[in-house]
Amino acid sequence: MTRAWRHLLKALHLKTLSRWTPKTCSSLSSGAFWTSVTRRSLHTKPSMPPCDFTPERYQSLAYSRVLEIHKQHLSPMLTAYFPEPLLLHQGHMEWLFDHEGNRYLDFFSGIVTVSVGHCHPKVNAAAQRQLGRLWHTSSVFFHPLIHEYAEKLSALLPEPLKVIFLVNSGSEANDLAMLMARAHSNSTDIISFRGAYHGCSPYALGLTNVGIYKMDLPHGMGCQPTMCPDIFRGPWGGSHCRDSPVQTIRKCSCAPDCCQAKDQYIEQFKDTLSTSVAKSIAGFFAEPIQGVNGFVQYPKGFLKEAFELVRERGGVCIADEVQTGFGRLGSHFWGFQTHDVLPDIVTMAKGIGNGFPMAAVVTTPEIAKSLAKRLLHFNTFGGNPMACAIGSAVLEVIKEENLQENSQEVGTYMLLKLAKLRDEFEIVGDVRGKGLMIGIEMVKDKVSHQPLPREEVNQIHHDCKCMGLLIGRGGLFSQTFRIAPSMCITKPEADFAVEVFRSALIQHMKRRAK
Ligand SMILES: Cc1ncc(COP(=O)(O)O)c(C=O)c1O
């Protein structure tokens, strides 16, 4: 069913409400933290918009059994959200259902991955069709879907970004882009921002500059971090630095055509070039908006100048569009376009396959040739027919359902509403982003900008979940809420999310006051 149809059905109330209604979160009825919250807060629980989908009854492993198996057989790393991790069962567009039938509005879409909606009917149909025809070929044989997909994707990129390498994950894409940059430049050093996350493979880990992902064993040879031009938390920033409907609370006296913060951060970038890397460098990796670091935006014009400096040193410029690509930023299809730059290599994953494991590196014929001269790049699963069928359907859905335009409209609407919460609550330090990539940075107070302690952010996060809203986290101190839903969400759903977030903040302020 198309987005337009779903809206029509909703407007006409021709929907069947989920057979399950959200249950009260166990921690709302008992437990240490809820006992400090007044009963009145319960009554302020915002009412969830309707959903025209009924999930099947969950008939799989008991929750306790899942926890046991997880403890015994799965990675001991604690990555799950919430003290009682959610056990998910089914998804439908922007909705998720857990094993108890509770319905959640998914405003994190996996981790910025389900671009067009969970189990989107058109994407599902394409996958099912291909599942019955042919799953796998490998690159020693040809298959038309790979060629069709390559043509479709390349049409969305400007000249000379026309050569596509299909892989399976963002880390793999960035590994390959690193190889390309080094092969093309004949140099080793690669620069990336502090706070950046570009993947966890041993090679890409060198680009990732987030403490918890760093290892105390040798890694990241030739990778150098540089200061992230973070205009909220960094040393410089002002009142019209960023490309967003919402600016920071910092003030500045820059004329409209200049940005002193940008100039200061460029000085830092030059400092890295003159102190930490060789005279010739291989490249520079940047996300158009930093994802894992809490949707951090750089001052306008920064990337343009940085790209010039990198090219002066013989390096290539790589845009990591793993989170920002495919229309999410609303005003443009690719994040690099919002900075008015043309990268030499673009890496993409996550939203490319709406949750199906696929990724891509797009580059120029010249760089692709440099790589080919140095090595035979081979990837067993990259560009398999299943991935290409799904990837094509995703591109079609983005276009047919105007999802980029929807990101722009609903994202801007939500950003402006959230900005009012920043003005209302002392602990909301910054609201930022573009389209449907929105960060809300939580602080102890607006003067110090110190991050709100993690336990407090955890409680707010948990309260949102209990009211039926799933949002993400980011930032070096996990202090930033990340909102990045599937691009099909509606304004009433955005209203609900903002109301839930506001209720969670009110509950929190009451807890604090006690
Ligand atoms: C910007 C960015 N680049 C690369 C990656 C790595 O992608 P993957 O987890 O698919 O390897 C991520 C993952 O979160 C990411 O956010």
Coordinates of C-alpha atoms and ligand atoms in Angstrom, one line a residue:
M1 CA 0.0 0.0 0.0
T2 CA 1.5 3.4 -0.9
R3 CA 2.0 6.1 1.6
A4 CA -0.7 8.2 0.0
W5 CA -3.2 5.4 0.4
R6 CA -2.2 4.8 4.0
H7 CA -2.8 8.5 4.7
L8 CA -6.1 8.4 3.0
L9 CA -7.2 5.4 5.0
K10 CA -6.1 7.1 8.2
A11 CA -7.9 10.3 7.3
L12 CA -11.1 8.4 6.6
H13 CA -10.7 6.2 9.7
L14 CA -10.8 3.1 7.5
K15 CA -8.3 1.3 9.5
T16 CA -8.4 -1.7 11.8
L17 CA -6.7 -0.9 15.0
S18 CA -4.0 -3.3 16.1
R19 CA -5.6 -6.1 18.0
W20 CA -3.0 -5.4 20.6
T21 CA -3.0 -2.2 22.6
P22 CA 0.2 -1.1 24.2
K23 CA 0.5 -2.5 27.6
T24 CA 1.8 -0.6 30.6
C25 CA 5.5 -0.9 30.8
S26 CA 6.4 -3.1 33.8
S27 CA 8.7 -0.4 35.1
L28 CA 5.8 2.0 35.1
S29 CA 3.8 -0.1 37.5
S30 CA 6.6 -1.1 39.9
G31 CA 10.3 -0.8 40.4
A32 CA 12.6 1.8 42.0
F33 CA 12.5 4.6 39.5
W34 CA 8.8 4.8 38.8
T35 CA 8.0 5.0 42.6
S36 CA 9.3 8.5 42.5
V37 CA 7.0 9.6 39.7
T38 CA 3.6 11.0 40.4
R39 CA 0.4 9.2 39.3
R40 CA -0.6 12.3 37.3
S41 CA 2.2 11.6 34.9
L42 CA 0.5 8.3 34.0
H43 CA -2.6 10.2 32.8
T44 CA -0.6 12.5 30.6
K45 CA 0.5 9.6 28.5
P46 CA 0.0 10.8 24.9
S47 CA -2.3 8.7 22.7
M48 CA -0.7 6.7 20.0
P49 CA -1.7 7.4 16.3
P50 CA -3.6 4.5 14.7
C51 CA -2.0 1.7 12.7
D52 CA -3.7 -0.3 10.0
F53 CA -1.8 -3.5 10.6
T54 CA -2.5 -6.4 12.9
P55 CA 0.6 -8.5 13.9
E56 CA 0.5 -12.3 14.3
R57 CA 0.5 -13.7 17.8
Y58 CA 4.1 -14.3 19.0
Q59 CA 4.7 -18.0 19.3
S60 CA 8.4 -18.4 19.6
L61 CA 11.0 -18.6 22.4
A62 CA 9.9 -17.3 25.9
Y63 CA 11.5 -14.0 26.9
S64 CA 13.4 -15.7 29.7
R65 CA 14.8 -18.3 27.3
V66 CA 16.0 -15.6 24.9
L67 CA 17.9 -13.9 27.8
E68 CA 19.5 -17.3 28.8
I69 CA 20.6 -18.1 25.2
H70 CA 21.9 -14.6 24.8
K71 CA 24.0 -14.9 28.0
Q72 CA 25.3 -18.3 27.0
H73 CA 25.9 -18.1 23.3
L74 CA 25.9 -14.5 22.0
S75 CA 28.4 -11.7 22.2
P76 CA 29.0 -10.6 25.8
M77 CA 29.1 -7.0 24.6
L78 CA 26.3 -5.0 26.1
T79 CA 24.7 -3.1 23.2
A80 CA 21.0 -3.6 23.8
Y81 CA 19.0 -0.7 24.9
F82 CA 17.0 -0.7 28.2
P83 CA 17.4 -2.8 31.3
E84 CA 14.8 -5.2 29.9
P85 CA 15.8 -5.3 26.2
L86 CA 13.0 -5.3 23.7
L87 CA 12.2 -8.6 22.1
L88 CA 10.8 -7.7 18.7
H89 CA 8.5 -9.8 16.7
Q90 CA 7.1 -8.0 13.7
G91 CA 7.4 -4.7 11.8
H92 CA 5.1 -2.8 9.5
M93 CA 6.4 0.4 8.0
E94 CA 7.1 2.8 10.9
W95 CA 5.7 0.4 13.5
L96 CA 7.3 -2.4 15.5
F97 CA 5.6 -5.0 17.7
D98 CA 7.2 -6.8 20.5
H99 CA 6.7 -10.4 21.8
E100 CA 3.8 -9.2 24.0
G101 CA 2.0 -7.4 21.2
N102 CA 3.0 -3.9 22.4
R103 CA 3.2 -1.5 19.5
Y104 CA 6.0 1.0 19.1
L105 CA 6.5 3.9 16.8
D106 CA 10.0 3.3 15.5
F107 CA 11.9 6.6 15.3
F108 CA 15.3 5.0 14.9
S109 CA 14.6 2.6 12.1
G110 CA 17.0 -0.1 13.3
I111 CA 20.0 2.2 13.4
V112 CA 19.1 4.7 10.7
T113 CA 18.7 1.7 8.3
V114 CA 15.0 1.0 7.5
S115 CA 14.8 3.8 5.0
V116 CA 11.3 3.2 3.5
G117 CA 9.5 1.3 6.2
H118 CA 9.7 -2.2 7.8
C119 CA 8.6 -4.9 5.4
H120 CA 7.5 -2.3 2.8
P121 CA 5.1 -4.2 0.5
K122 CA 6.9 -3.3 -2.7
V123 CA 10.3 -4.2 -1.3
N124 CA 9.0 -7.4 0.1
A125 CA 7.4 -8.3 -3.2
A126 CA 10.7 -7.7 -5.1
A127 CA 12.6 -9.9 -2.5
Q128 CA 10.0 -12.7 -2.7
R129 CA 10.0 -12.7 -6.5
Q130 CA 13.8 -12.9 -6.6
L131 CA 13.9 -15.5 -3.8
G132 CA 12.0 -17.8 -6.1
R133 CA 14.2 -17.2 -9.1
L134 CA 17.9 -17.0 -8.2
W135 CA 19.6 -16.0 -5.0
H136 CA 23.2 -16.1 -5.9
T137 CA 25.5 -15.9 -8.9
S138 CA 28.9 -14.4 -7.8
S139 CA 30.8 -11.9 -9.9
V140 CA 32.2 -14.6 -12.3
F141 CA 28.8 -14.7 -13.9
F142 CA 26.5 -11.8 -15.0
H143 CA 22.9 -11.2 -13.9
P144 CA 20.7 -8.4 -15.3
L145 CA 19.6 -7.2 -11.9
I146 CA 23.1 -6.2 -11.0
H147 CA 23.5 -4.2 -14.2
E148 CA 20.0 -2.6 -13.8
Y149 CA 20.8 -1.6 -10.3
A150 CA 24.3 -0.2 -11.2
E151 CA 22.6 1.9 -13.9
K152 CA 19.9 3.2 -11.5
L153 CA 22.2 4.0 -8.7
S154 CA 24.8 5.8 -10.9
A155 CA 22.0 7.9 -12.4
L156 CA 21.5 9.4 -8.9
L157 CA 25.2 10.5 -8.7
P158 CA 26.9 13.4 -10.5
E159 CA 29.7 13.0 -13.0
P160 CA 32.3 11.6 -12.7
L161 CA 31.0 9.4 -9.8
K162 CA 29.9 6.6 -12.1
V163 CA 31.7 3.4 -11.1
I164 CA 30.1 1.2 -8.6
F165 CA 31.5 -1.6 -6.3
L166 CA 28.8 -3.6 -4.5
V167 CA 29.7 -5.0 -1.1
N168 CA 27.7 -6.1 2.0
S169 CA 28.3 -3.6 4.9
G170 CA 29.3 -0.1 5.6
S171 CA 32.6 -1.3 7.2
E172 CA 33.4 -3.2 4.0
A173 CA 32.6 -0.2 1.9
N174 CA 34.9 2.0 3.9
D175 CA 37.7 -0.6 3.9
L176 CA 37.5 -0.6 0.1
A177 CA 37.4 3.2 -0.1
M178 CA 40.6 3.3 2.1
L179 CA 42.3 0.9 -0.3
M180 CA 41.2 3.0 -3.3
A181 CA 42.4 6.2 -1.7
R182 CA 45.8 4.6 -1.0
A183 CA 46.1 2.9 -4.4
H184 CA 45.2 6.1 -6.2
S185 CA 47.3 8.5 -4.3
N186 CA 50.3 6.3 -3.6
S187 CA 50.2 7.6 -0.1
T188 CA 49.2 6.2 3.2
D189 CA 47.8 8.8 5.6
I190 CA 44.1 9.2 6.0
I191 CA 42.4 11.8 8.1
S192 CA 39.0 11.5 9.8
F193 CA 37.2 13.4 12.5
R194 CA 37.3 12.8 16.2
G195 CA 34.0 11.3 17.2
A196 CA 33.6 9.7 13.8
Y197 CA 32.3 6.1 13.4
H198 CA 33.1 4.6 10.0
G199 CA 32.9 0.9 11.0
C200 CA 34.4 -1.8 13.2
S201 CA 36.4 -3.9 10.8
P202 CA 40.1 -4.0 11.6
Y203 CA 40.9 -1.6 8.7
A204 CA 37.9 0.8 9.1
L205 CA 38.5 0.9 12.8
G206 CA 41.5 3.2 12.1
L207 CA 39.0 5.8 10.8
T208 CA 36.7 5.4 13.8
N209 CA 37.6 7.8 16.6
V210 CA 35.2 6.9 19.4
G211 CA 37.0 5.8 22.6
I212 CA 34.9 2.7 23.3
Y213 CA 35.7 1.2 19.8
K214 CA 39.4 1.8 20.1
M215 CA 41.6 -1.2 21.0
D216 CA 44.8 -1.1 23.1
L217 CA 46.5 -3.3 20.4
P218 CA 48.2 -1.8 17.3
H219 CA 45.7 -0.8 14.7
G220 CA 44.8 2.0 12.4
M221 CA 48.2 2.4 10.7
G222 CA 48.3 5.7 8.8
C223 CA 45.0 6.9 10.2
Q224 CA 45.0 10.3 11.9
P225 CA 42.2 12.0 13.7
T226 CA 41.5 15.7 13.5
M227 CA 39.2 18.0 15.5
C228 CA 35.5 17.6 14.7
P229 CA 34.1 21.1 13.9
D230 CA 31.2 20.6 16.4
I231 CA 29.6 24.0 16.7
F232 CA 27.6 23.1 19.8
R233 CA 30.1 21.2 22.0
G234 CA 33.4 22.4 20.4
P235 CA 35.3 25.6 21.3
W236 CA 33.7 27.7 18.5
G237 CA 30.1 28.0 17.2
G238 CA 27.5 30.7 16.6
S239 CA 24.0 31.5 15.8
H240 CA 23.9 30.8 12.1
C241 CA 26.7 28.3 11.5
R242 CA 24.8 25.3 10.4
D243 CA 22.6 24.2 7.6
S244 CA 19.5 23.4 9.7
P245 CA 16.2 25.1 10.5
V246 CA 17.4 25.2 14.1
Q247 CA 20.6 27.0 15.1
T248 CA 22.6 26.5 18.4
I249 CA 21.9 28.7 21.4
R250 CA 25.4 30.1 21.0
K251 CA 25.6 33.7 19.8
C252 CA 28.0 35.2 17.3
S253 CA 28.4 38.5 15.5
C254 CA 29.4 37.1 12.1
A255 CA 28.1 38.9 9.0
P256 CA 25.8 36.6 6.9
D257 CA 28.6 35.7 4.4
C258 CA 31.2 34.8 6.9
C259 CA 31.6 32.3 9.7
Q260 CA 34.4 32.8 12.3
A261 CA 33.7 29.3 13.8
K262 CA 34.4 27.7 10.4
D263 CA 37.6 29.7 10.0
Q264 CA 38.8 28.6 13.5
Y265 CA 38.1 24.9 12.7
I266 CA 39.8 25.2 9.4
E267 CA 42.9 26.4 11.2
Q268 CA 42.7 23.3 13.3
F269 CA 42.4 21.2 10.2
K270 CA 45.5 22.9 8.7
D271 CA 47.3 22.2 12.0
T272 CA 46.6 18.5 11.6
L273 CA 47.9 18.7 8.0
S274 CA 51.1 20.4 9.1
T275 CA 51.8 18.3 12.2
S276 CA 50.3 14.8 12.0
V277 CA 50.5 13.5 8.5
A278 CA 53.0 13.2 5.7
K279 CA 53.4 15.9 3.0
S280 CA 51.3 13.7 0.6
I281 CA 48.2 12.1 2.0
A282 CA 45.9 9.4 0.8
G283 CA 42.6 11.0 1.7
F284 CA 40.0 12.4 4.1
F285 CA 36.8 10.7 5.3
A286 CA 33.9 12.7 6.5
E287 CA 30.2 12.0 7.0
P288 CA 28.0 15.0 5.9
I289 CA 26.5 14.9 9.3
Q290 CA 28.2 12.7 12.0
G291 CA 25.9 9.8 12.8
V292 CA 27.1 7.8 15.8
N293 CA 28.5 11.0 17.5
G294 CA 24.9 12.3 17.8
F295 CA 24.1 13.9 14.5
V296 CA 26.8 16.6 14.8
Q297 CA 26.7 19.2 12.0
Y298 CA 29.7 21.2 10.9
P299 CA 29.8 24.9 10.0
K300 CA 28.7 25.7 6.5
G301 CA 31.6 25.9 4.1
F302 CA 33.9 23.8 6.3
L303 CA 33.9 20.7 4.1
K304 CA 34.4 22.7 1.0
E305 CA 37.6 24.3 2.3
A306 CA 38.8 21.1 3.9
F307 CA 38.4 19.2 0.6
E308 CA 40.5 21.8 -1.2
L309 CA 43.3 21.4 1.4
V310 CA 43.2 17.7 1.1
R311 CA 43.4 17.8 -2.7
E312 CA 46.4 20.2 -2.4
R313 CA 48.2 17.4 -0.6
G314 CA 47.3 14.8 -3.3
G315 CA 44.6 13.2 -1.2
V316 CA 41.1 12.1 -2.3
C317 CA 37.9 13.1 -0.4
I318 CA 35.5 10.4 0.7
A319 CA 31.9 11.1 1.8
D320 CA 30.6 8.4 4.1
E321 CA 26.8 8.5 3.3
V322 CA 26.0 5.4 5.3
Q323 CA 23.5 7.3 7.4
T324 CA 23.0 10.5 5.5
G325 CA 22.3 9.2 2.0
F326 CA 19.1 8.2 0.0
G327 CA 17.1 11.3 0.7
R328 CA 17.1 11.3 4.5
L329 CA 18.4 14.9 4.7
G330 CA 15.4 16.1 2.7
S331 CA 16.8 19.0 0.8
H332 CA 19.1 16.7 -1.3
F333 CA 19.4 13.0 -2.1
W334 CA 23.1 12.9 -0.8
G335 CA 24.5 14.6 2.2
F336 CA 27.6 15.8 0.3
Q337 CA 25.3 17.9 -1.9
T338 CA 24.2 19.9 1.2
H339 CA 27.8 21.0 1.6
D340 CA 28.1 21.9 -2.1
V341 CA 31.1 19.6 -2.5
L342 CA 31.9 16.8 -5.0
P343 CA 33.7 13.9 -3.3
D344 CA 36.0 11.5 -5.2
I345 CA 34.5 8.4 -3.5
V346 CA 31.1 7.9 -1.8
T347 CA 30.4 5.0 0.5
M348 CA 26.8 3.9 1.3
A349 CA 25.1 1.2 3.3
K350 CA 22.2 0.9 5.8
G351 CA 19.3 2.7 4.1
I352 CA 20.4 1.4 0.7
G353 CA 18.8 -2.0 1.4
N354 CA 16.1 -1.0 3.9
G355 CA 17.7 -3.4 6.3
F356 CA 18.9 -6.0 3.8
P357 CA 22.7 -6.4 4.1
M358 CA 24.1 -4.5 1.1
A359 CA 26.5 -1.6 0.6
A360 CA 28.3 0.2 -2.2
V361 CA 31.3 2.3 -3.0
V362 CA 30.9 4.7 -5.9
T363 CA 33.9 6.4 -7.4
T364 CA 35.4 7.9 -10.6
P365 CA 36.6 5.7 -13.5
E366 CA 40.1 7.0 -12.8
I367 CA 40.2 5.9 -9.2
A368 CA 38.6 2.6 -10.1
K369 CA 41.4 2.0 -12.6
S370 CA 44.0 2.9 -10.0
L371 CA 42.6 0.2 -7.8
A372 CA 42.4 -2.4 -10.6
K373 CA 46.0 -1.8 -11.4
R374 CA 47.1 -2.7 -7.9
L375 CA 44.8 -5.6 -7.0
L376 CA 42.0 -7.9 -8.0
H377 CA 39.1 -6.8 -5.8
F378 CA 36.7 -9.7 -5.2
N379 CA 33.7 -10.1 -3.0
T380 CA 31.5 -13.3 -2.9
F381 CA 28.2 -11.8 -1.9
G382 CA 28.5 -8.2 -3.0
G383 CA 25.9 -7.4 -5.7
N384 CA 24.0 -10.6 -5.3
P385 CA 20.7 -10.7 -7.2
M386 CA 18.7 -10.6 -4.0
A387 CA 20.4 -7.4 -2.8
C388 CA 20.1 -5.8 -6.2
A389 CA 16.4 -6.6 -6.5
I390 CA 15.8 -5.1 -3.0
G391 CA 18.1 -2.1 -3.7
S392 CA 16.2 -1.3 -6.9
A393 CA 12.8 -1.5 -5.2
V394 CA 14.1 0.8 -2.4
L395 CA 15.1 3.4 -5.0
E396 CA 11.8 3.1 -6.7
V397 CA 9.8 3.5 -3.5
I398 CA 11.9 6.6 -2.5
K399 CA 10.9 8.2 -5.8
E400 CA 7.3 6.9 -6.1
E401 CA 6.3 7.9 -2.6
N402 CA 8.3 11.2 -2.6
L403 CA 10.1 10.1 0.5
Q404 CA 12.9 12.7 0.2
E405 CA 10.3 15.4 0.0
N406 CA 8.5 13.8 3.0
S407 CA 11.8 13.8 5.0
Q408 CA 12.1 17.5 4.2
E409 CA 8.6 18.4 5.2
V410 CA 8.0 16.2 8.2
G411 CA 11.6 16.5 9.4
T412 CA 11.5 20.4 9.3
Y413 CA 8.1 20.3 11.1
M414 CA 9.5 18.1 13.8
L415 CA 12.7 20.0 14.2
L416 CA 10.9 23.3 14.8
K417 CA 8.6 21.6 17.4
L418 CA 11.6 20.1 19.2
A419 CA 13.4 23.4 19.2
K420 CA 10.5 24.7 21.4
L421 CA 11.4 22.0 23.9
R422 CA 14.9 23.2 23.9
D423 CA 13.6 26.6 24.9
E424 CA 11.3 25.1 27.5
F425 CA 13.7 22.7 29.3
E426 CA 17.1 23.6 30.8
I427 CA 18.4 20.0 30.1
V428 CA 17.8 20.2 26.4
G429 CA 21.0 21.8 25.2
D430 CA 20.8 21.5 21.4
V431 CA 18.3 20.4 18.8
R432 CA 19.8 20.0 15.3
G433 CA 19.8 18.2 12.1
K434 CA 18.2 18.2 8.7
G435 CA 15.3 16.3 7.3
L436 CA 14.8 13.1 9.2
M437 CA 18.1 13.1 10.9
I438 CA 17.5 14.9 14.2
G439 CA 19.7 15.1 17.3
I440 CA 18.7 16.3 20.7
E441 CA 21.7 16.8 23.0
M442 CA 21.0 16.6 26.7
V443 CA 23.0 18.7 29.1
K444 CA 23.2 19.3 32.9
D445 CA 22.5 23.0 32.1
K446 CA 22.7 25.4 29.2
V447 CA 25.7 27.3 30.6
S448 CA 28.2 24.5 31.2
H449 CA 27.1 22.3 28.3
Q450 CA 28.2 19.4 30.5
P451 CA 26.5 16.2 29.3
L452 CA 23.5 15.1 31.3
P453 CA 24.6 12.0 33.3
R454 CA 24.1 8.8 31.4
E455 CA 21.7 7.4 34.1
E456 CA 19.4 10.3 33.7
V457 CA 19.4 10.1 29.9
N458 CA 18.7 6.4 30.3
Q459 CA 15.6 7.1 32.3
I460 CA 14.2 9.6 29.8
H461 CA 15.0 7.1 27.0
H462 CA 13.2 4.3 28.9
D463 CA 10.2 6.5 29.7
C464 CA 9.8 7.2 25.9
K465 CA 9.9 3.5 25.2
C466 CA 7.2 2.9 27.9
M467 CA 5.0 5.5 26.1
G468 CA 5.5 3.6 22.8
L469 CA 8.3 5.6 21.2
L470 CA 11.6 4.2 20.2
I471 CA 14.4 6.6 19.6
G472 CA 18.2 6.2 19.4
R473 CA 21.2 7.4 21.3
G474 CA 24.5 8.9 20.3
G475 CA 27.4 11.0 21.3
L476 CA 30.7 10.2 23.1
F477 CA 28.8 10.3 26.5
S478 CA 25.6 8.8 25.0
Q479 CA 24.1 12.2 25.8
T480 CA 22.3 12.8 22.5
F481 CA 19.0 11.3 21.4
R482 CA 18.9 10.4 17.8
I483 CA 15.7 10.6 15.8
A484 CA 15.9 8.9 12.3
P485 CA 12.7 7.1 11.4
S486 CA 11.8 5.5 8.2
M487 CA 11.1 8.3 5.7
C488 CA 7.4 7.4 5.4
I489 CA 6.4 8.9 8.8
T490 CA 3.5 11.4 9.0
K491 CA 3.0 14.7 10.8
P492 CA 0.6 13.2 13.4
E493 CA 3.2 10.6 14.2
A494 CA 5.8 13.4 14.6
D495 CA 3.3 15.2 16.9
F496 CA 3.0 12.0 19.0
A497 CA 6.8 11.6 19.2
V498 CA 7.3 15.2 20.3
E499 CA 4.5 14.9 22.9
V500 CA 6.0 11.7 24.2
F501 CA 9.4 13.3 24.5
R502 CA 7.9 16.3 26.3
S503 CA 6.1 14.0 28.7
A504 CA 9.3 12.1 29.4
L505 CA 11.1 15.4 30.1
I506 CA 8.3 16.5 32.5
Q507 CA 8.5 13.2 34.3
H508 CA 12.2 13.6 34.5
M509 CA 12.1 17.1 35.9
K510 CA 9.6 15.9 38.6
R511 CA 12.0 13.1 39.5
R512 CA 14.8 15.6 39.7
A513 CA 12.8 18.0 41.9
K514 CA 12.3 15.3 44.6
Ligands
LIG1 C1 28.6 6.4 9.2 C2 28.9 5.0 9.2 N1 29.8 4.4 8.5 C3 30.0 3.1 8.5 C4 29.3 2.3 9.3 C5 29.6 0.8 9.3 O1 28.5 0.1 8.8 P1 28.3 -1.4 9.1 O2 27.8 -1.6 10.5 O3 27.3 -1.8 8.0 O4 29.6 -2.1 8.9 C6 28.3 2.8 10.2 C7 27.6 2.0 11.1 O5 26.9 2.4 12.0 C8 28.1 4.2 10.1 O6 27.2 4.8 10.9

